[in-house]
PDB file of C-alpha atoms and ligand atoms in Angstrom:
ATOM      1  CA  UNK A   5      -0.083  -0.046   0.023  1.00 54.00           C
ATOM      2  CA  UNK A   6       1.306   3.387  -0.914  1.00 58.00           C
ATOM      3  CA  UNK A   7       0.013   6.774  -0.164  1.00 57.00           C
ATOM      4  CA  UNK A   8      -1.128   8.389  -3.385  1.00 51.00           C
ATOM      5  CA  UNK A   9      -0.348  12.056  -4.038  1.00 51.00           C
ATOM      6  CA  UNK A  10      -3.469  14.273  -4.299  1.00 56.00           C
ATOM      7  CA  UNK A  11      -3.575  14.177  -7.922  1.00 92.00           C
ATOM      8  CA  UNK A  12      -3.538  10.290  -7.853  1.00 95.00           C
ATOM      9  CA  UNK A  13      -6.567  10.427  -5.722  1.00 95.00           C
ATOM     10  CA  UNK A  14      -8.310  12.858  -8.016  1.00 96.00           C
ATOM     11  CA  UNK A  15      -7.586  10.809 -11.213  1.00 98.00           C
ATOM     12  CA  UNK A  16      -8.409   7.538  -9.354  1.00 98.00           C
ATOM     13  CA  UNK A  17     -11.729   9.017  -8.568  1.00 98.00           C
ATOM     14  CA  UNK A  18     -12.432   9.577 -12.229  1.00 98.00           C
ATOM     15  CA  UNK A  19     -11.863   5.990 -12.795  1.00 98.00           C
ATOM     16  CA  UNK A  20     -14.241   5.086  -9.788  1.00 98.00           C
ATOM     17  CA  UNK A  21     -16.973   7.263 -11.313  1.00 98.00           C
ATOM     18  CA  UNK A  22     -16.702   5.232 -14.481  1.00 98.00           C
ATOM     19  CA  UNK A  23     -16.940   1.973 -12.505  1.00 98.00           C
ATOM     20  CA  UNK A  24     -20.008   3.175 -10.747  1.00 98.00           C
ATOM     21  CA  UNK A  25     -21.510   4.039 -14.079  1.00 98.00           C
ATOM     22  CA  UNK A  26     -20.665   0.727 -15.436  1.00 98.00           C
ATOM     23  CA  UNK A  27     -22.356  -1.044 -12.592  1.00 97.00           C
ATOM     24  CA  UNK A  28     -25.586   0.977 -13.057  1.00 97.00           C
ATOM     25  CA  UNK A  29     -25.510   0.007 -16.731  1.00 98.00           C
ATOM     26  CA  UNK A  30     -25.566  -3.581 -15.744  1.00 97.00           C
ATOM     27  CA  UNK A  31     -21.971  -4.270 -16.539  1.00 97.00           C
ATOM     28  CA  UNK A  32     -18.817  -4.852 -14.655  1.00 97.00           C
ATOM     29  CA  UNK A  33     -17.856  -2.056 -12.184  1.00 98.00           C
ATOM     30  CA  UNK A  34     -14.232  -1.350 -13.429  1.00 98.00           C
ATOM     31  CA  UNK A  35     -13.137   2.137 -14.550  1.00 98.00           C
ATOM     32  CA  UNK A  36      -9.907   3.683 -15.806  1.00 98.00           C
ATOM     33  CA  UNK A  37      -8.436   7.006 -16.800  1.00 98.00           C
ATOM     34  CA  UNK A  38      -5.446   7.853 -18.884  1.00 98.00           C
ATOM     35  CA  UNK A  39      -3.579  10.981 -17.873  1.00 98.00           C
ATOM     36  CA  UNK A  40      -0.707  12.627 -19.666  1.00 97.00           C
ATOM     37  CA  UNK A  41       1.378  15.299 -17.931  1.00 93.00           C
ATOM     38  CA  UNK A  42      -1.734  15.976 -15.612  1.00 93.00           C
ATOM     39  CA  UNK A  43      -4.171  16.122 -18.532  1.00 95.00           C
ATOM     40  CA  UNK A  44      -6.893  13.550 -18.834  1.00 97.00           C
ATOM     41  CA  UNK A  45      -6.837  12.137 -22.229  1.00 98.00           C
ATOM     42  CA  UNK A  46      -9.707   9.847 -21.745  1.00 98.00           C
ATOM     43  CA  UNK A  47     -11.727   7.856 -19.197  1.00 98.00           C
ATOM     44  CA  UNK A  48     -13.374   4.481 -19.864  1.00 98.00           C
ATOM     45  CA  UNK A  49     -15.098   1.525 -18.209  1.00 98.00           C
ATOM     46  CA  UNK A  50     -15.682  -2.095 -18.656  1.00 98.00           C
ATOM     47  CA  UNK A  51     -18.374  -2.377 -21.298  1.00 98.00           C
ATOM     48  CA  UNK A  52     -18.169  -5.966 -22.366  1.00 97.00           C
ATOM     49  CA  UNK A  53     -21.885  -6.468 -21.401  1.00 97.00           C
ATOM     50  CA  UNK A  54     -22.953  -3.092 -22.637  1.00 97.00           C
ATOM     51  CA  UNK A  55     -21.346  -3.477 -26.166  1.00 98.00           C
ATOM     52  CA  UNK A  56     -21.383  -7.264 -26.363  1.00 97.00           C
ATOM     53  CA  UNK A  57     -17.598  -6.974 -26.554  1.00 97.00           C
ATOM     54  CA  UNK A  58     -14.890  -9.459 -25.848  1.00 96.00           C
ATOM     55  CA  UNK A  59     -12.145  -6.876 -25.108  1.00 97.00           C
ATOM     56  CA  UNK A  60     -13.674  -3.762 -23.643  1.00 98.00           C
ATOM     57  CA  UNK A  61     -12.148  -3.967 -20.211  1.00 98.00           C
ATOM     58  CA  UNK A  62     -11.841  -0.728 -18.187  1.00 98.00           C
ATOM     59  CA  UNK A  63      -8.411  -0.027 -19.370  1.00 98.00           C
ATOM     60  CA  UNK A  64      -8.679  -1.183 -22.878  1.00 98.00           C
ATOM     61  CA  UNK A  65     -12.033   0.826 -23.253  1.00 98.00           C
ATOM     62  CA  UNK A  66     -10.161   3.960 -21.846  1.00 98.00           C
ATOM     63  CA  UNK A  67      -7.144   3.509 -24.077  1.00 98.00           C
ATOM     64  CA  UNK A  68      -9.476   3.043 -27.101  1.00 98.00           C
ATOM     65  CA  UNK A  69     -11.489   6.105 -26.286  1.00 98.00           C
ATOM     66  CA  UNK A  70      -8.297   8.175 -26.353  1.00 98.00           C
ATOM     67  CA  UNK A  71      -7.754   7.117 -29.764  1.00 98.00           C
ATOM     68  CA  UNK A  72      -4.455   6.986 -31.682  1.00 98.00           C
ATOM     69  CA  UNK A  73      -1.733   8.663 -29.892  1.00 98.00           C
ATOM     70  CA  UNK A  74       2.121   9.133 -30.502  1.00 98.00           C
ATOM     71  CA  UNK A  75       4.334   6.734 -28.853  1.00 98.00           C
ATOM     72  CA  UNK A  76       5.942   9.564 -26.766  1.00 98.00           C
ATOM     73  CA  UNK A  77       2.557  10.432 -25.337  1.00 98.00           C
ATOM     74  CA  UNK A  78       1.933   6.868 -23.912  1.00 98.00           C
ATOM     75  CA  UNK A  79       5.504   6.971 -22.579  1.00 98.00           C
ATOM     76  CA  UNK A  80       4.642  10.068 -20.527  1.00 97.00           C
ATOM     77  CA  UNK A  81       1.154   8.886 -19.334  1.00 98.00           C
ATOM     78  CA  UNK A  82      -0.298   7.322 -16.221  1.00 98.00           C
ATOM     79  CA  UNK A  83      -2.872   4.740 -16.371  1.00 98.00           C
ATOM     80  CA  UNK A  84      -5.478   4.649 -13.438  1.00 98.00           C
ATOM     81  CA  UNK A  85      -7.586   1.627 -12.989  1.00 98.00           C
ATOM     82  CA  UNK A  86      -9.998   0.595 -10.281  1.00 98.00           C
ATOM     83  CA  UNK A  87      -8.774  -3.012 -10.276  1.00 98.00           C
ATOM     84  CA  UNK A  88      -5.351  -4.653 -10.871  1.00 98.00           C
ATOM     85  CA  UNK A  89      -5.104  -5.271 -14.637  1.00 98.00           C
ATOM     86  CA  UNK A  90      -5.659  -8.590 -16.373  1.00 98.00           C
ATOM     87  CA  UNK A  91      -3.016  -9.748 -18.862  1.00 97.00           C
ATOM     88  CA  UNK A  92      -4.875  -8.195 -21.820  1.00 98.00           C
ATOM     89  CA  UNK A  93      -4.846  -4.827 -20.222  1.00 98.00           C
ATOM     90  CA  UNK A  94      -1.484  -5.127 -18.738  1.00 98.00           C
ATOM     91  CA  UNK A  95      -0.246  -6.200 -22.275  1.00 98.00           C
ATOM     92  CA  UNK A  96      -1.646  -3.118 -23.797  1.00 98.00           C
ATOM     93  CA  UNK A  97      -0.022  -0.957 -21.273  1.00 98.00           C
ATOM     94  CA  UNK A  98       3.311  -2.886 -21.823  1.00 98.00           C
ATOM     95  CA  UNK A  99       3.016  -2.655 -25.702  1.00 98.00           C
ATOM     96  CA  UNK A 100       2.678   1.220 -25.468  1.00 98.00           C
ATOM     97  CA  UNK A 101       5.226   1.550 -22.674  1.00 98.00           C
ATOM     98  CA  UNK A 102       2.852   3.456 -20.238  1.00 98.00           C
ATOM     99  CA  UNK A 103       5.457   3.716 -17.502  1.00 98.00           C
ATOM    100  CA  UNK A 104       3.107   3.807 -14.524  1.00 98.00           C
ATOM    101  CA  UNK A 105      -0.103   2.248 -13.520  1.00 98.00           C
ATOM    102  CA  UNK A 106      -2.061   3.279 -10.363  1.00 98.00           C
ATOM    103  CA  UNK A 107      -4.194   0.404  -9.255  1.00 98.00           C
ATOM    104  CA  UNK A 108      -7.379   0.966  -7.003  1.00 98.00           C
ATOM    105  CA  UNK A 109      -7.203  -2.436  -5.513  1.00 98.00           C
ATOM    106  CA  UNK A 110      -5.666  -5.840  -6.070  1.00 98.00           C
ATOM    107  CA  UNK A 111      -7.555  -7.964  -3.433  1.00 97.00           C
ATOM    108  CA  UNK A 112     -10.149  -9.043  -5.718  1.00 95.00           C
ATOM    109  CA  UNK A 113      -7.819 -10.059  -8.596  1.00 96.00           C
ATOM    110  CA  UNK A 114      -4.174  -9.809  -9.294  1.00 97.00           C
ATOM    111  CA  UNK A 115      -2.238 -11.627 -12.121  1.00 98.00           C
ATOM    112  CA  UNK A 116      -0.002  -9.099 -13.813  1.00 98.00           C
ATOM    113  CA  UNK A 117       1.743  -6.904 -11.417  1.00 98.00           C
ATOM    114  CA  UNK A 118       4.913  -8.958 -11.203  1.00 98.00           C
ATOM    115  CA  UNK A 119       5.100  -9.229 -15.016  1.00 98.00           C
ATOM    116  CA  UNK A 120       4.574  -5.603 -15.297  1.00 98.00           C
ATOM    117  CA  UNK A 121       7.170  -4.666 -12.782  1.00 98.00           C
ATOM    118  CA  UNK A 122       9.712  -7.083 -14.407  1.00 98.00           C
ATOM    119  CA  UNK A 123       9.346  -5.029 -17.484  1.00 96.00           C
ATOM    120  CA  UNK A 124      10.114  -1.827 -15.618  1.00 97.00           C
ATOM    121  CA  UNK A 125       6.639  -0.493 -15.231  1.00 98.00           C
ATOM    122  CA  UNK A 126       5.737   1.089 -12.102  1.00 98.00           C
ATOM    123  CA  UNK A 127       2.689  -0.215 -10.459  1.00 98.00           C
ATOM    124  CA  UNK A 128       1.350   1.555  -7.353  1.00 98.00           C
ATOM    125  CA  UNK A 129      -1.590  -0.079  -5.469  1.00 98.00           C
ATOM    126  CA  UNK A 130      -3.709   2.343  -3.354  1.00 97.00           C
ATOM    127  CA  UNK A 131      -5.991  -0.369  -1.823  1.00 97.00           C
ATOM    128  CA  UNK A 132      -8.978   1.979  -1.999  1.00 98.00           C
ATOM    129  CA  UNK A 133     -11.939   0.937   0.091  1.00 98.00           C
ATOM    130  CA  UNK A 134     -14.610   1.902  -2.595  1.00 97.00           C
ATOM    131  CA  UNK A 135     -12.841  -0.102  -5.278  1.00 98.00           C
ATOM    132  CA  UNK A 136     -12.752  -3.150  -3.068  1.00 97.00           C
ATOM    133  CA  UNK A 137     -16.589  -2.652  -2.280  1.00 97.00           C
ATOM    134  CA  UNK A 138     -17.278  -2.388  -5.942  1.00 97.00           C
ATOM    135  CA  UNK A 139     -15.758  -5.609  -6.746  1.00 96.00           C
ATOM    136  CA  UNK A 140     -17.224  -7.393  -3.585  1.00 97.00           C
ATOM    137  CA  UNK A 141     -20.653  -6.379  -4.803  1.00 96.00           C
ATOM    138  CA  UNK A 142     -19.887  -7.649  -8.297  1.00 96.00           C
ATOM    139  CA  UNK A 143     -18.530 -11.063  -7.090  1.00 95.00           C
ATOM    140  CA  UNK A 144     -21.635 -11.466  -4.891  1.00 96.00           C
ATOM    141  CA  UNK A 145     -24.273 -10.394  -7.268  1.00 96.00           C
ATOM    142  CA  UNK A 146     -22.992 -11.033 -10.770  1.00 93.00           C
ATOM    143  CA  UNK A 147     -20.400 -13.702 -10.262  1.00 94.00           C
ATOM    144  CA  UNK A 148     -20.839 -15.480 -13.657  1.00 94.00           C
ATOM    145  CA  UNK A 149     -20.428 -12.133 -15.504  1.00 94.00           C
ATOM    146  CA  UNK A 150     -17.126 -11.541 -13.649  1.00 94.00           C
ATOM    147  CA  UNK A 151     -15.936 -15.146 -14.425  1.00 94.00           C
ATOM    148  CA  UNK A 152     -16.544 -14.534 -18.127  1.00 93.00           C
ATOM    149  CA  UNK A 153     -14.619 -11.291 -17.786  1.00 94.00           C
ATOM    150  CA  UNK A 154     -11.482 -13.149 -16.765  1.00 94.00           C
ATOM    151  CA  UNK A 155     -11.822 -16.033 -19.234  1.00 94.00           C
ATOM    152  CA  UNK A 156     -13.268 -18.557 -16.953  1.00 93.00           C
ATOM    153  CA  UNK A 157     -16.706 -20.363 -16.630  1.00 90.00           C
ATOM    154  CA  UNK A 158     -18.860 -20.742 -13.477  1.00 78.00           C
TER     155      UNK A 158
HETATM  156 ZN1   ZN B  22      -8.441  -6.314 -18.401  1.00 50.15          ZN
END
């Protein structure tokens, strides 16, 4: 657990807002924000259910919303996400060499942090109580949708 700077708390809150919207839409409550030099390039949320998509996780939706960007922009950006990234999302961050990921929580799910760190990415886990609560409700009320999210079956 690390103490986030005030700006980290602000940008993580944008991701949490997205997660709340996703839950209200009937989806998976995971949100993300992509921030370049303190400027929000995009926010996004898991929209697999909403868009009948196989790949719209919180982070990938956010990065897709930002559109095509020069490599140098990714390399000076921070990705905020409410939940520790899966390999698909971690792979996207690693591909574009996004140097830092701020993770809301990793109690509910964690597979990629060691892999990201081994590639030189900085991963800071905030352990935010609301992020934990969002996923606890997800796991309790929509467990099969969550398992589908991570490529598993009930
Ligand atoms: Zn993912």
